[in-house]
PDB file of C-alpha atoms in Angstrom:
ATOM      1  CA  LEU H 167      -2.097   7.746 -12.086  1.00 86.00           C
ATOM      2  CA  SER H 168       0.332   6.998 -14.741  1.00 89.00           C
ATOM      3  CA  PHE H 169      -0.827   4.202 -17.384  1.00 89.00           C
ATOM      4  CA  ARG H 170       1.912   2.246 -15.843  1.00 90.00           C
ATOM      5  CA  GLN H 171       0.334   2.497 -12.274  1.00 93.00           C
ATOM      6  CA  LEU H 172      -3.222   1.712 -13.617  1.00 91.00           C
ATOM      7  CA  SER H 173      -1.812  -1.310 -15.385  1.00 90.00           C
ATOM      8  CA  ILE H 174      -0.230  -2.577 -11.963  1.00 92.00           C
ATOM      9  CA  ALA H 175      -3.469  -1.780 -10.030  1.00 93.00           C
ATOM     10  CA  LYS H 176      -6.025  -3.189 -12.336  1.00 94.00           C
ATOM     11  CA  THR H 177      -4.836  -6.773 -11.314  1.00 93.00           C
ATOM     12  CA  ALA H 178      -5.406  -6.183  -7.636  1.00 94.00           C
ATOM     13  CA  TYR H 179      -8.538  -4.301  -8.199  1.00 93.00           C
ATOM     14  CA  VAL H 180     -10.299  -7.126 -10.211  1.00 95.00           C
ATOM     15  CA  GLN H 181      -8.895  -9.742  -7.759  1.00 96.00           C
ATOM     16  CA  THR H 182     -10.398  -7.704  -4.895  1.00 97.00           C
ATOM     17  CA  MET H 183     -13.806  -7.652  -6.489  1.00 95.00           C
ATOM     18  CA  THR H 184     -13.644 -11.408  -6.785  1.00 96.00           C
ATOM     19  CA  ASP H 185     -12.412 -11.813  -3.440  1.00 97.00           C
ATOM     20  CA  LEU H 186     -15.304  -9.722  -1.942  1.00 98.00           C
ATOM     21  CA  ASP H 187     -17.874 -11.647  -3.933  1.00 97.00           C
ATOM     22  CA  TRP H 188     -18.905  -9.014  -6.504  1.00 96.00           C
ATOM     23  CA  PRO H 189     -21.102 -10.722  -9.197  1.00 97.00           C
ATOM     24  CA  GLY H 190     -19.268 -12.434 -11.529  1.00 96.00           C
ATOM     25  CA  ASN H 191     -20.428 -10.481 -14.546  1.00 95.00           C
ATOM     26  CA  TYR H 192     -19.014  -7.262 -12.914  1.00 93.00           C
ATOM     27  CA  CYS H 193     -15.633  -8.658 -12.488  1.00 95.00           C
ATOM     28  CA  HIS H 194     -15.716 -10.103 -16.073  1.00 96.00           C
ATOM     29  CA  ALA H 195     -16.936  -6.714 -17.331  1.00 94.00           C
ATOM     30  CA  TRP H 196     -14.079  -4.794 -15.612  1.00 93.00           C
ATOM     31  CA  ALA H 197     -11.408  -7.669 -16.673  1.00 95.00           C
ATOM     32  CA  LYS H 198     -12.374  -7.040 -20.310  1.00 95.00           C
ATOM     33  CA  PHE H 199     -12.394  -3.343 -20.085  1.00 91.00           C
ATOM     34  CA  TYR H 200      -8.821  -3.563 -18.964  1.00 92.00           C
ATOM     35  CA  ILE H 201      -7.799  -5.816 -21.687  1.00 93.00           C
ATOM     36  CA  ILE H 202      -9.432  -3.436 -24.296  1.00 91.00           C
ATOM     37  CA  LEU H 203      -7.692  -0.588 -22.577  1.00 90.00           C
ATOM     38  CA  GLU H 204      -4.303  -1.986 -22.485  1.00 90.00           C
ATOM     39  CA  ASN H 205      -4.617  -2.959 -26.192  1.00 89.00           C
ATOM     40  CA  HIS H 206      -6.132   0.181 -27.374  1.00 89.00           C
ATOM     41  CA  SER H 207      -4.097   2.025 -30.160  1.00 87.00           C
ATOM     42  CA  TYR H 208      -4.104   5.122 -28.149  1.00 84.00           C
ATOM     43  CA  GLN H 209      -1.441   3.816 -26.007  1.00 80.00           C
ATOM     44  CA  ARG H 210       0.991   4.215 -28.780  1.00 82.00           C
ATOM     45  CA  VAL H 211      -0.139   7.652 -29.660  1.00 80.00           C
ATOM     46  CA  THR H 212       2.379  10.013 -28.308  1.00 74.00           C
ATOM     47  CA  PRO H 213       2.585  12.490 -26.510  1.00 79.00           C
ATOM     48  CA  HIS H 214      -0.585  12.070 -24.657  1.00 88.00           C
ATOM     49  CA  GLY H 215      -2.032   8.687 -25.715  1.00 89.00           C
ATOM     50  CA  GLU H 216      -1.673   6.924 -22.331  1.00 89.00           C
ATOM     51  CA  GLN H 217      -2.953   9.823 -20.550  1.00 90.00           C
ATOM     52  CA  VAL H 218      -6.107  10.013 -22.626  1.00 90.00           C
ATOM     53  CA  LEU H 219      -6.624   6.214 -21.636  1.00 91.00           C
ATOM     54  CA  VAL H 220      -6.258   7.168 -17.942  1.00 90.00           C
ATOM     55  CA  TRP H 221      -8.685   9.886 -18.291  1.00 91.00           C
ATOM     56  CA  TYR H 222     -11.086   7.494 -19.891  1.00 91.00           C
ATOM     57  CA  HIS H 223     -10.743   5.091 -17.192  1.00 89.00           C
ATOM     58  CA  ALA H 224     -11.437   7.745 -14.499  1.00 89.00           C
ATOM     59  CA  GLU H 225     -14.610   8.841 -16.371  1.00 90.00           C
ATOM     60  CA  ILE H 226     -15.899   5.208 -16.857  1.00 88.00           C
ATOM     61  CA  ARG H 227     -15.148   4.510 -13.164  1.00 81.00           C
ATOM     62  CA  ARG H 228     -17.116   7.566 -11.799  1.00 83.00           C
ATOM     63  CA  ASN H 229     -20.012   6.669 -14.138  1.00 84.00           C
ATOM     64  CA  TRP H 230     -19.879   2.997 -12.953  1.00 76.00           C
ATOM     65  CA  TYR H 231     -20.602   4.053  -9.330  1.00 67.00           C
TER      66      TYR H 231
END
């Protein structure tokens, strides 16, 4: 995914977790993670800053499950 695609998908992801009655602390943790990710200074680093954040997200997601 690109960073833009990740930014679009995260809203649906967190909403789906909520709709499926995931524990509130899980939903809150993911929402907070996405806020931090979208405001991270790496996003402004070129040429690979956004891609680094996408890779980091993928690693966190793998470790979560």
